[in-house]
Tab-separated table of C-alpha atoms in Angstrom:
chain	number	residue	atom	x	y	z
B	1221	MET	CA	25.938	77.878	102.874
B	1222	ALA	CA	25.816	77.732	106.772
B	1223	ASP	CA	26.036	80.565	109.239
B	1224	THR	CA	27.257	80.596	112.473
B	1225	LYS	CA	26.430	82.940	115.740
B	1226	ARG	CA	27.279	82.454	119.200
B	1227	GLU	CA	24.052	82.268	121.249
B	1228	ILE	CA	24.342	83.200	124.953
B	1229	GLU	CA	21.191	83.005	126.727
B	1230	ARG	CA	19.184	81.836	130.070
B	1231	LYS	CA	16.038	80.000	130.236
B	1232	PHE	CA	13.520	80.184	132.799
B	1233	GLU	CA	10.119	78.617	133.979
B	1234	PHE	CA	7.675	79.551	136.340
B	1235	SER	CA	7.814	77.963	139.602
B	1236	LYS	CA	4.002	77.959	140.527
B	1237	ALA	CA	0.942	78.399	138.400
B	1238	LYS	CA	0.112	81.714	140.672
B	1239	SER	CA	3.353	82.938	139.093
B	1240	ALA	CA	2.595	81.917	135.794
B	1241	ARG	CA	-0.777	83.600	135.671
B	1242	ARG	CA	0.951	86.806	136.339
B	1243	GLY	CA	3.172	86.590	133.717
B	1244	VAL	CA	6.633	87.932	132.930
B	1245	PRO	CA	7.445	91.276	135.046
B	1246	ASP	CA	8.453	94.390	133.310
B	1247	LEU	CA	12.282	94.443	133.323
B	1248	THR	CA	12.515	98.119	132.600
B	1249	GLY	CA	15.020	99.403	135.535
B	1250	THR	CA	16.842	96.229	135.713
B	1251	ALA	CA	20.354	96.462	135.231
B	1252	ALA	CA	20.955	98.768	131.962
B	1253	ILE	CA	17.517	98.184	130.646
B	1254	ALA	CA	15.549	101.412	129.812
B	1255	ALA	CA	12.831	99.974	127.633
B	1256	VAL	CA	11.043	96.881	127.134
B	1257	THR	CA	9.257	96.998	123.425
B	1258	ASP	CA	6.892	94.516	122.310
B	1259	GLN	CA	8.028	92.869	118.895
B	1260	GLY	CA	4.561	90.521	118.395
B	1261	THR	CA	3.822	87.009	118.193
B	1262	VAL	CA	5.171	84.399	115.859
B	1263	ASP	CA	4.137	80.674	115.270
B	1264	LEU	CA	7.261	78.210	115.401
B	1265	ASP	CA	6.949	74.206	114.023
B	1266	ALA	CA	10.177	72.623	114.396
B	1267	VAL	CA	11.033	68.926	114.222
B	1268	TYR	CA	14.460	67.641	115.786
B	1269	TYR	CA	16.427	64.952	114.369
B	1270	ASP	CA	18.643	62.755	116.024
B	1271	THR	CA	19.993	58.786	115.351
B	1272	PRO	CA	17.667	56.247	116.798
B	1273	ASP	CA	19.814	56.266	119.964
B	1274	GLN	CA	19.764	59.675	120.517
B	1275	ARG	CA	23.559	60.524	120.257
B	1276	LEU	CA	23.020	63.961	119.842
B	1277	ALA	CA	20.931	64.696	122.762
B	1278	ALA	CA	23.127	62.315	124.714
B	1279	ASP	CA	26.099	65.121	123.984
B	1280	GLY	CA	23.760	68.098	124.098
B	1281	LEU	CA	23.677	68.922	120.586
B	1282	THR	CA	20.228	69.834	118.745
B	1283	LEU	CA	19.573	69.727	115.270
B	1284	ARG	CA	16.078	70.733	113.762
B	1285	ARG	CA	14.234	71.719	110.813
B	1286	ARG	CA	12.081	75.128	111.610
B	1287	THR	CA	9.508	76.727	109.717
B	1288	GLY	CA	8.130	80.251	110.777
B	1289	GLY	CA	9.842	83.213	112.219
B	1290	ALA	CA	12.756	85.134	110.548
B	1291	ASP	CA	15.324	82.594	110.583
B	1292	GLU	CA	13.341	79.505	109.465
B	1293	GLY	CA	15.706	76.796	107.831
B	1294	TRP	CA	17.651	73.939	109.566
B	1295	HIS	CA	19.754	74.738	112.787
B	1296	LEU	CA	22.443	72.714	114.406
B	1297	LYS	CA	23.100	73.917	118.095
B	1298	LEU	CA	26.602	72.855	119.702
B	1299	PRO	CA	27.239	73.345	123.217
B	1300	VAL	CA	30.259	75.769	124.320
B	1301	SER	CA	29.775	75.958	128.112
B	1302	PRO	CA	26.554	76.456	130.161
B	1303	GLY	CA	24.079	79.009	128.701
B	1304	VAL	CA	26.355	78.977	125.940
B	1305	ARG	CA	26.162	77.599	122.281
B	1306	ASP	CA	26.932	78.104	118.769
B	1307	GLU	CA	24.360	78.170	116.270
B	1308	VAL	CA	25.071	76.814	112.706
B	1309	GLY	CA	22.166	77.351	110.479
B	1310	ALA	CA	21.468	76.692	106.878
B	1311	GLU	CA	18.503	77.280	104.421
B	1312	LEU	CA	14.964	75.608	104.546
B	1313	SER	CA	15.471	72.173	102.539
B	1314	ASP	CA	14.115	68.780	102.914
B	1315	THR	CA	17.057	66.918	103.777
B	1316	VAL	CA	19.662	67.616	106.158
B	1317	PRO	CA	22.107	70.286	104.550
B	1318	PRO	CA	25.498	68.403	103.738
B	1319	ALA	CA	27.257	71.377	105.883
B	1320	LEU	CA	25.506	70.558	108.779
B	1321	ALA	CA	25.653	66.761	108.141
B	1322	ALA	CA	29.643	66.891	108.273
B	1323	LEU	CA	29.515	68.691	111.643
B	1324	ILE	CA	27.754	65.648	113.356
B	1325	ARG	CA	29.442	63.107	111.497
B	1326	SER	CA	31.531	61.999	114.278
B	1327	ARG	CA	28.475	61.392	116.403
B	1328	VAL	CA	25.871	59.992	113.576
B	1329	ARG	CA	28.104	58.131	111.701
B	1330	ASP	CA	26.340	55.333	109.703
B	1331	ALA	CA	23.347	55.554	111.972
B	1332	GLY	CA	21.562	57.688	110.011
B	1333	LEU	CA	18.889	60.594	111.137
B	1334	THR	CA	15.126	60.280	111.728
B	1335	PRO	CA	12.650	62.779	113.177
B	1336	GLN	CA	12.595	62.551	117.068
B	1337	VAL	CA	10.564	65.134	118.655
B	1338	ARG	CA	7.864	67.820	117.007
B	1339	LEU	CA	7.523	71.317	118.891
B	1340	VAL	CA	5.290	73.412	118.029
B	1341	SER	CA	5.365	77.097	119.721
B	1342	SER	CA	3.690	80.414	119.864
B	1343	ARG	CA	6.557	82.788	120.634
B	1344	ARG	CA	5.873	86.329	122.108
B	1345	VAL	CA	8.852	88.612	121.465
B	1346	SER	CA	10.028	91.453	123.234
B	1347	HIS	CA	13.209	93.695	122.784
B	1348	LEU	CA	15.326	95.144	125.805
B	1349	LEU	CA	16.792	98.252	125.176
B	1350	ASP	CA	19.070	100.503	126.649
B	1351	ALA	CA	18.977	104.386	127.274
B	1352	ASP	CA	20.199	104.925	123.702
B	1353	GLY	CA	17.657	102.689	122.214
B	1354	ALA	CA	20.568	99.627	121.171
B	1355	LEU	CA	19.553	96.102	121.764
B	1356	LEU	CA	20.656	94.463	124.579
B	1357	ALA	CA	18.738	91.362	124.473
B	1358	GLU	CA	15.774	89.365	123.331
B	1359	LEU	CA	12.924	88.469	125.761
B	1360	SER	CA	10.856	85.399	124.133
B	1361	THR	CA	7.871	83.953	125.786
B	1362	ASP	CA	7.205	80.710	124.467
B	1363	GLU	CA	3.772	78.328	124.956
B	1364	VAL	CA	5.530	75.136	123.926
B	1365	LEU	CA	3.527	71.721	122.575
B	1366	ALA	CA	6.020	68.765	122.389
B	1367	GLU	CA	4.811	65.956	120.452
B	1368	ARG	CA	6.520	62.570	120.112
B	1369	GLY	CA	4.053	59.610	118.642
B	1370	ASP	CA	1.128	59.731	120.763
B	1371	THR	CA	2.788	61.263	123.492
B	1372	THR	CA	2.470	65.107	124.195
B	1373	ALA	CA	4.009	67.617	126.846
B	1374	GLY	CA	3.073	71.328	127.020
B	1375	TRP	CA	4.883	74.029	129.293
B	1376	THR	CA	5.803	77.673	129.164
B	1377	GLU	CA	9.066	78.809	128.706
B	1378	VAL	CA	11.025	81.871	128.812
B	1379	GLU	CA	14.255	82.930	127.521
B	1380	VAL	CA	16.448	85.740	127.474
B	1381	GLU	CA	19.305	85.967	124.765
B	1382	LEU	CA	21.844	88.452	124.590
B	1383	ALA	CA	22.590	90.760	121.549
B	1384	ASP	CA	26.099	90.657	120.393
B	1385	GLY	CA	28.736	92.020	122.670
B	1386	VAL	CA	26.597	92.551	125.428
B	1387	ASP	CA	28.019	91.754	128.838
B	1388	PRO	CA	26.495	88.497	130.533
B	1389	ASP	CA	26.023	89.813	134.096
B	1390	LEU	CA	22.822	91.419	132.232
B	1391	LEU	CA	21.571	87.679	132.682
B	1392	ASP	CA	22.508	87.672	136.403
B	1393	ALA	CA	20.353	91.020	137.026
B	1394	VAL	CA	17.315	89.347	135.053
B	1395	GLU	CA	17.480	86.501	136.585
B	1396	LYS	CA	17.225	88.132	140.190
B	1397	THR	CA	14.339	90.189	139.073
B	1398	PHE	CA	12.682	86.979	137.850
B	1399	ARG	CA	13.350	85.055	140.973
B	1400	LYS	CA	11.034	87.466	142.845
B	1401	SER	CA	8.518	87.305	140.345
B	1402	GLY	CA	8.345	83.218	140.698
B	1403	LEU	CA	10.489	82.494	137.776
B	1404	LYS	CA	13.462	80.268	138.439
B	1405	VAL	CA	16.353	79.070	135.767
B	1406	SER	CA	14.798	76.127	133.854
B	1407	ASP	CA	16.494	72.755	134.758
B	1408	ALA	CA	16.505	71.535	131.382
B	1409	PRO	CA	19.324	72.759	129.186
B	1410	SER	CA	17.123	73.154	126.001
B	1411	LYS	CA	13.486	72.740	124.824
B	1412	LEU	CA	14.355	69.478	123.224
B	1413	ALA	CA	15.931	68.097	126.387
B	1414	ARG	CA	12.691	69.011	128.280
B	1415	ALA	CA	10.557	67.495	125.231
B	1416	LEU	CA	12.824	64.255	125.735
B	1417	ALA	CA	12.303	64.233	129.601
B	1418	GLU	CA	8.463	65.023	129.263
B	1419	THR	CA	7.739	62.364	126.955
B	1420	ASP	CA	9.796	60.075	128.527
B	1421	ALA	CA	12.354	59.492	125.893
B	1422	GLU	CA	15.475	60.550	127.997
B	1423	PRO	CA	18.913	59.291	126.076
B	1424	PRO	CA	19.934	56.210	127.518
B	1425	ALA	CA	22.999	56.470	129.723
B	1426	ARG	CA	25.964	55.335	128.473
B	1427	PRO	CA	27.695	51.780	129.413
B	1428	SER	CA	30.564	51.717	132.110
B	1429	GLY	CA	32.765	48.649	131.239
B	1430	GLY	CA	35.548	49.172	133.423
B	1431	GLY	CA	34.943	46.454	136.154
B	1432	PRO	CA	34.103	47.165	139.571
B	1433	GLY	CA	34.295	51.022	140.860
B	1434	GLY	CA	37.459	51.641	142.728
B	1435	THR	CA	39.623	49.255	140.668
B	1436	ALA	CA	42.728	50.056	137.986
B	1437	GLY	CA	40.341	49.364	135.220
B	1438	ALA	CA	37.519	51.444	136.036
B	1439	HIS	CA	39.851	54.268	136.360
B	1440	VAL	CA	41.900	53.498	133.058
B	1441	VAL	CA	38.567	53.132	131.081
B	1442	ALA	CA	36.827	56.250	132.415
B	1443	TYR	CA	39.725	58.187	131.466
B	1444	LEU	CA	39.783	56.306	127.885
B	1445	ALA	CA	36.243	57.611	127.687
B	1446	GLU	CA	37.112	61.244	128.715
B	1447	GLN	CA	39.414	61.416	125.803
B	1448	ARG	CA	37.154	59.428	123.250
B	1449	ASP	CA	34.770	62.154	123.980
B	1450	ALA	CA	37.064	64.789	123.579
B	1451	LEU	CA	37.922	63.443	120.254
B	1452	VAL	CA	34.502	63.121	118.973
B	1453	ALA	CA	33.729	66.929	120.223
B	1454	GLN	CA	36.733	68.310	118.418
B	1455	ASP	CA	35.652	67.030	115.003
B	1456	PRO	CA	33.152	70.013	114.437
B	1457	ALA	CA	35.592	72.284	115.543
B	1458	VAL	CA	38.315	71.156	113.495
B	1459	ARG	CA	35.782	71.288	110.458
B	1460	ARG	CA	34.880	75.013	111.488
B	1461	ASN	CA	38.788	75.828	111.319
B	1462	LEU	CA	38.487	77.084	114.914
B	1463	PRO	CA	41.620	77.879	116.792
B	1464	ASP	CA	43.727	75.383	118.558
B	1465	SER	CA	40.877	72.689	117.611
B	1466	VAL	CA	43.576	70.673	115.719
B	1467	HIS	CA	46.078	70.663	118.256
B	1468	GLN	CA	43.126	69.550	121.026
B	1469	MET	CA	42.048	66.874	118.906
B	1470	ARG	CA	45.872	65.717	118.478
B	1471	VAL	CA	46.203	65.887	122.095
B	1472	ALA	CA	43.324	63.380	122.492
B	1473	THR	CA	44.463	61.072	119.969
B	1474	ARG	CA	47.823	61.024	121.835
B	1475	ARG	CA	46.377	60.453	125.357
B	1476	LEU	CA	44.368	58.005	124.062
B	1477	ARG	CA	47.400	55.979	122.417
B	1478	SER	CA	49.756	56.564	125.677
B	1479	VAL	CA	46.988	55.304	127.916
B	1480	PHE	CA	47.549	51.649	125.513
B	1481	LYS	CA	51.178	51.738	126.063
B	1482	THR	CA	51.303	53.025	129.787
B	1483	TYR	CA	48.833	50.411	131.263
B	1484	ARG	CA	49.669	47.422	129.529
B	1485	LYS	CA	49.169	45.463	132.498
B	1486	VAL	CA	45.408	46.493	132.713
B	1487	LEU	CA	44.509	46.459	128.939
B	1488	ASP	CA	45.255	43.721	126.384
B	1489	ARG	CA	48.015	45.157	123.608
B	1490	GLU	CA	46.916	42.771	121.144
B	1491	VAL	CA	43.457	44.567	120.914
B	1492	THR	CA	44.512	48.310	121.529
B	1493	ASP	CA	47.665	48.254	119.283
B	1494	PRO	CA	45.996	48.273	116.270
B	1495	ILE	CA	43.737	50.948	117.741
B	1496	GLY	CA	46.719	52.826	118.333
B	1497	GLU	CA	48.067	52.663	114.722
B	1498	GLU	CA	44.935	54.158	113.572
B	1499	LEU	CA	45.094	57.042	116.146
B	1500	ARG	CA	49.032	57.229	115.114
B	1501	TRP	CA	47.467	57.752	111.590
B	1502	LEU	CA	44.589	60.213	112.520
B	1503	ALA	CA	47.201	62.473	114.533
B	1504	ALA	CA	49.490	62.552	111.282
B	1505	GLU	CA	46.894	63.560	109.252
B	1506	LEU	CA	45.813	66.225	111.221
B	1507	GLY	CA	49.216	67.108	112.062
B	1508	VAL	CA	50.362	68.315	108.574
B	1509	ASP	CA	47.967	71.294	109.289
B	1510	ARG	CA	48.818	72.266	112.684
B	1511	ASP	CA	52.404	71.810	112.160
B	1512	GLN	CA	52.524	74.332	109.340
B	1513	GLU	CA	50.476	76.794	111.570
B	1514	VAL	CA	52.889	76.153	114.200
B	1515	LEU	CA	55.830	76.680	112.250
B	1516	MET	CA	54.147	79.732	110.429
B	1517	GLU	CA	53.585	81.395	113.952
B	1518	ARG	CA	57.168	81.042	114.781
B	1519	LEU	CA	58.878	82.243	111.703
B	1520	GLN	CA	56.839	85.307	111.845
B	1521	ALA	CA	57.673	85.934	115.527
B	1522	HIS	CA	60.995	85.636	114.619
B	1523	LEU	CA	60.631	87.807	111.583
B	1524	ALA	CA	59.385	90.419	113.781
B	1525	GLU	CA	62.184	90.691	116.031
B	1526	LEU	CA	64.885	91.295	113.064
B	1527	PRO	CA	66.070	94.820	113.141
B	1528	ARG	CA	64.841	96.675	109.661
B	1529	PRO	CA	68.410	96.765	108.320
B	1530	LEU	CA	68.203	92.752	108.067
B	1531	LEU	CA	65.111	92.366	106.186
B	1532	THR	CA	66.107	92.416	102.756
B	1533	GLY	CA	63.937	91.492	99.772
B	1534	PRO	CA	60.013	90.695	99.945
B	1535	VAL	CA	60.709	88.639	102.787
B	1536	ARG	CA	56.957	88.908	104.238
B	1537	SER	CA	55.311	88.297	101.093
B	1538	ARG	CA	57.678	85.312	100.562
B	1539	LEU	CA	56.560	83.862	103.697
B	1540	ARG	CA	52.932	84.158	103.237
B	1541	THR	CA	52.889	82.557	99.757
B	1542	TRP	CA	55.059	79.922	101.216
B	1543	ASN	CA	52.595	79.500	103.981
B	1544	THR	CA	49.198	79.742	101.829
B	1545	ALA	CA	50.623	76.716	99.340
B	1546	ARG	CA	51.305	74.327	102.102
B	1547	ARG	CA	48.133	75.213	104.429
B	1548	SER	CA	45.656	74.814	101.446
B	1549	GLY	CA	46.937	71.281	100.721
B	1550	SER	CA	47.189	70.513	104.599
B	1551	ARG	CA	44.033	71.758	105.678
B	1552	ARG	CA	42.341	69.529	102.620
B	1553	ARG	CA	44.606	66.527	104.027
B	1554	ALA	CA	43.196	66.965	107.370
B	1555	LEU	CA	39.425	67.336	106.213
B	1556	ALA	CA	39.657	64.269	103.897
B	1557	ALA	CA	40.968	62.162	106.678
B	1558	LEU	CA	37.419	63.125	108.722
B	1559	ASP	CA	35.484	62.385	105.982
B	1560	SER	CA	36.883	59.178	105.258
B	1561	ASP	CA	35.407	55.308	106.049
B	1562	ARG	CA	38.811	54.688	108.149
B	1563	TYR	CA	38.105	57.487	110.404
B	1564	VAL	CA	34.636	56.293	111.256
B	1565	ALA	CA	35.709	52.823	111.725
B	1566	LEU	CA	38.175	54.169	114.154
B	1567	LEU	CA	35.557	55.763	116.249
B	1568	ASN	CA	33.624	52.708	116.239
B	1569	ALA	CA	36.721	50.796	117.407
B	1570	LEU	CA	36.989	53.084	120.257
B	1571	ASP	CA	33.358	52.382	121.169
B	1572	THR	CA	33.549	48.852	121.005
B	1573	LEU	CA	36.672	48.741	123.183
B	1574	LEU	CA	34.998	51.119	125.801
B	1575	ASP	CA	31.637	48.921	125.831
B	1576	ALA	CA	33.655	45.524	126.201
B	1577	PRO	CA	37.307	46.560	127.638
B	1578	PRO	CA	39.891	43.973	127.081
B	1579	LEU	CA	40.858	43.628	130.869
B	1580	LEU	CA	43.840	41.984	131.960
B	1581	GLY	CA	44.645	40.799	135.355
B	1582	GLY	CA	45.710	44.243	136.784
B	1583	ALA	CA	42.761	45.838	135.995
B	1584	ALA	CA	40.821	43.964	139.262
B	1585	GLU	CA	43.750	45.687	141.415
B	1586	SER	CA	43.765	48.931	143.390
B	1587	PRO	CA	44.476	51.902	141.417
B	1588	LYS	CA	46.946	53.218	143.946
B	1589	LYS	CA	49.010	49.875	143.527
B	1590	VAL	CA	49.049	49.679	139.609
B	1591	LEU	CA	49.231	53.613	138.266
B	1592	PRO	CA	52.175	54.482	140.266
B	1593	LYS	CA	54.374	51.436	138.744
B	1594	ALA	CA	52.801	52.270	135.192
B	1595	VAL	CA	53.921	55.817	135.430
B	1596	LEU	CA	57.540	54.978	137.077
B	1597	ARG	CA	57.773	52.555	133.925
B	1598	ASP	CA	57.740	55.259	131.586
B	1599	TYR	CA	59.613	57.554	133.607
B	1600	ALA	CA	62.692	55.242	133.433
B	1601	ARG	CA	62.069	55.070	129.472
B	1602	LEU	CA	62.433	58.756	129.473
B	1603	ALA	CA	65.388	58.866	131.673
B	1604	THR	CA	67.302	56.228	129.568
B	1605	ARG	CA	66.331	58.448	126.448
B	1606	ILE	CA	67.529	61.395	127.951
B	1607	ASP	CA	70.965	60.093	129.095
B	1608	SER	CA	71.371	58.741	125.410
B	1609	ALA	CA	70.805	62.243	123.684
B	1610	LEU	CA	73.353	63.953	126.117
B	1611	ALA	CA	75.886	61.435	125.563
B	1612	LEU	CA	75.971	62.157	121.959
B	1613	GLY	CA	77.794	64.750	120.303
B	1614	GLU	CA	76.243	67.535	118.312
B	1615	GLY	CA	74.521	67.027	115.086
B	1616	LYS	CA	71.568	65.181	113.410
B	1617	GLU	CA	72.127	62.059	115.366
B	1618	ARG	CA	71.717	64.150	118.431
B	1619	ASP	CA	68.682	66.228	117.215
B	1620	LEU	CA	66.702	62.834	116.367
B	1621	ALA	CA	67.401	61.603	119.613
B	1622	LEU	CA	66.573	64.436	121.604
B	1623	HIS	CA	62.921	64.425	119.548
B	1624	GLU	CA	62.474	60.746	120.917
B	1625	ALA	CA	63.153	61.884	124.673
B	1626	ARG	CA	60.618	64.597	123.712
B	1627	LYS	CA	58.101	61.926	123.016
B	1628	ALA	CA	58.913	60.100	126.143
B	1629	ALA	CA	58.637	63.114	127.841
B	1630	LYS	CA	55.112	63.775	126.442
B	1631	ARG	CA	54.282	59.990	127.563
B	1632	VAL	CA	55.166	60.525	131.276
B	1633	ARG	CA	53.308	63.531	131.618
B	1634	TYR	CA	50.316	62.195	130.211
B	1635	ALA	CA	50.599	58.926	132.483
B	1636	ALA	CA	51.092	61.286	135.244
B	1637	GLU	CA	48.110	63.587	134.608
B	1638	SER	CA	45.953	60.706	134.010
B	1639	ALA	CA	46.636	59.163	137.538
B	1640	GLU	CA	46.127	62.527	139.282
B	1641	PRO	CA	42.502	61.866	140.426
B	1642	GLU	CA	43.832	58.931	142.528
B	1643	LEU	CA	47.203	59.929	143.018
B	1644	GLY	CA	46.591	63.309	143.866
B	1645	LYS	CA	49.536	65.901	144.056
B	1646	PRO	CA	52.290	63.789	143.711
B	1647	ALA	CA	51.401	62.866	140.170
B	1648	LYS	CA	50.451	66.624	139.220
B	1649	HIS	CA	54.260	67.770	140.408
B	1650	LEU	CA	55.720	65.188	138.361
B	1651	ALA	CA	53.503	65.890	135.572
B	1652	LYS	CA	54.435	69.721	135.934
B	1653	ALA	CA	58.418	69.026	136.069
B	1654	VAL	CA	58.200	66.822	133.012
B	1655	LYS	CA	55.988	69.089	131.193
B	1656	LYS	CA	59.049	71.331	131.474
B	1657	VAL	CA	61.416	69.208	129.953
B	1658	GLN	CA	58.745	68.383	126.918
B	1659	THR	CA	58.548	72.240	126.456
B	1660	LEU	CA	62.055	72.683	126.387
B	1661	LEU	CA	62.628	69.702	124.113
B	1662	GLY	CA	59.499	70.723	122.055
B	1663	ASP	CA	61.093	74.198	121.199
B	1664	HIS	CA	64.507	72.432	120.197
B	1665	GLN	CA	62.634	70.224	117.899
B	1666	ASP	CA	60.437	73.241	116.447
B	1667	SER	CA	63.843	74.689	115.563
B	1668	VAL	CA	65.214	71.879	113.599
B	1669	VAL	CA	61.942	71.923	111.969
B	1670	ALA	CA	62.303	75.638	111.357
B	1671	ARG	CA	65.955	75.413	109.946
B	1672	GLU	CA	64.877	72.746	107.397
B	1673	ALA	CA	61.909	75.039	105.985
B	1674	LEU	CA	64.108	78.060	106.441
B	1675	ARG	CA	66.780	76.558	103.573
B	1676	GLY	CA	63.726	75.778	101.501
B	1677	LEU	CA	62.984	79.444	101.770
B	1678	ALA	CA	66.171	80.518	101.115
B	1679	ALA	CA	66.480	78.484	97.872
B	1680	GLN	CA	63.104	79.684	96.808
B	1681	ALA	CA	64.108	83.468	97.298
B	1682	ALA	CA	67.288	82.583	95.332
B	1683	ASP	CA	65.734	80.944	92.299
B	1684	ALA	CA	63.075	84.130	92.160
B	1685	GLY	CA	66.218	86.244	92.216
B	1686	GLU	CA	65.282	87.550	95.769
B	1687	PRO	CA	68.220	87.992	98.420
B	1688	ALA	CA	68.531	85.037	100.632
B	1689	PHE	CA	70.103	87.304	103.599
B	1690	THR	CA	67.279	87.218	105.876
B	1691	TRP	CA	66.511	83.899	105.648
B	1692	GLY	CA	70.144	83.286	106.581
B	1693	VAL	CA	70.133	85.509	109.604
B	1694	LEU	CA	67.010	83.387	110.670
B	1695	TYR	CA	68.734	80.058	110.225
B	1696	GLY	CA	71.619	81.394	112.238
B	1697	ARG	CA	69.244	82.285	115.408
B	1698	GLU	CA	67.501	78.981	115.368
B	1699	GLU	CA	70.876	77.246	115.303
B	1700	ALA	CA	71.940	79.338	118.239
B	1701	LEU	CA	68.635	78.757	120.079
B	1702	ALA	CA	68.659	75.086	119.652
B	1703	GLU	CA	72.415	74.873	121.136
B	1704	ARG	CA	70.797	77.136	124.166
B	1705	ARG	CA	68.339	74.787	124.717
B	1706	GLU	CA	70.699	71.848	124.408
B	1707	ARG	CA	72.900	73.678	127.412
B	1708	GLU	CA	69.670	74.054	129.246
B	1709	LEU	CA	68.430	70.662	129.244
B	1710	PRO	CA	71.069	68.881	131.898
B	1711	ASP	CA	69.444	71.512	134.842
B	1712	ILE	CA	65.955	71.486	133.804
B	1713	TRP	CA	66.519	67.541	133.469
B	1714	ALA	CA	67.849	67.337	137.022
B	1715	LYS	CA	64.843	68.807	138.508
B	1716	ALA	CA	62.492	66.614	136.779
B	1717	SER	CA	64.566	63.739	137.594
B	1718	ALA	CA	64.470	64.237	141.477
B	1719	PRO	CA	63.945	61.205	143.407
B	1720	ALA	CA	61.603	62.928	145.880
B	1721	LEU	CA	59.026	63.482	142.635
B	1722	ARG	CA	59.047	59.329	142.216
B	1723	THR	CA	59.027	58.260	145.847
B	1724	ALA	CA	56.159	60.721	146.684
B	1725	LEU	CA	53.995	58.277	144.124
């Protein structure tokens, strides 16, 4: 069974041989550190695994099998932010534990894992304590020997890792004390990164196939690569069921699909359309779980707003039971998609496209010429859908039309956001204005979905002999909210469709 802990640390190295001879300074009196206690020395032996082309190292991940020390076993470290990583551990075994293999599947795929580097360390450990004797951080001084084939490298590394709940400002205070004693923050983010650098085995740079810099093709391909990376990076977060991870992964799929459609003068749709369809499939599989999560949060919030006299029957327990039944199936469906061969084929197709983009004539033109035209085409499509929806009377047909307008608004927003690096504030302002339209239409669509769910909950309650009154009240509130959003739309759209927003592009 894999265990996870948040690792907040800072690595240091001696800047001069003279400083190394003096050793690590006494940190007693630094910030809240009242005592430094020696915990002895331990010998560690770690073998780091990666694909032959070092895909994990290229993305800042490390996977090791380590013996020695209190936490020997397998460790997968996932970057969160500079100096912060999530360490997922598993018991010692001869092969990579399945739970860890799943977390790196989006990167490893069918490439396989092999030992890359062995690090043998002698670690001297000290505990940094506050005035009450509580642990603030662990101070480690490692004498490291890296072995890669016949090549070796050695160095001394000092690491300070915070205990749970300790203010990260302590690391700044330690760094200040260390600087005075000839210790600087290490240039390498991890031991593995340093070992690879010092044994001349750094991960190869990723190819960039968008054509010459400063062209529309280079801009679009760079944006696609950014979204591909976001999709891959969210995979382990979704598997770990981290908050908002499914949403962020779906956003990456949507942005990729939008780029394919928006920049059809840059990229060949005959090549991108099949990939877009696979992205749509993935978003749909992930969406079952995400949509249920959003719906549950909405119903809970609206239920909490009702006065007590309007709560009849076991409505909260009924809602929890309903959600549990739907979420268990939707969670399994999302994970099954990520475990499928179809998903790996999609990731490989994205890589192939980025390595050799199917560029059209527009790719060679200036982004300042191509990007505004593409954004304005998407805007015109949105305007047509808004006008069509507003011309319809209330009812299911209008609900569907407003939903289609919402999807068009999302595409305009993504197009404008993708153009921001080149077009600057005009693109940012348009994206912001259209996002308000998207948000309003999203709330309207959420109300449509919620009403359907409330009808089902009312039917379940009735079948179980429970009062259905509360579900009817919530239905009426959702209906009123949707009507209010429809009344608000013309004013919001008038601001988003102001000619100045488009002429500024």
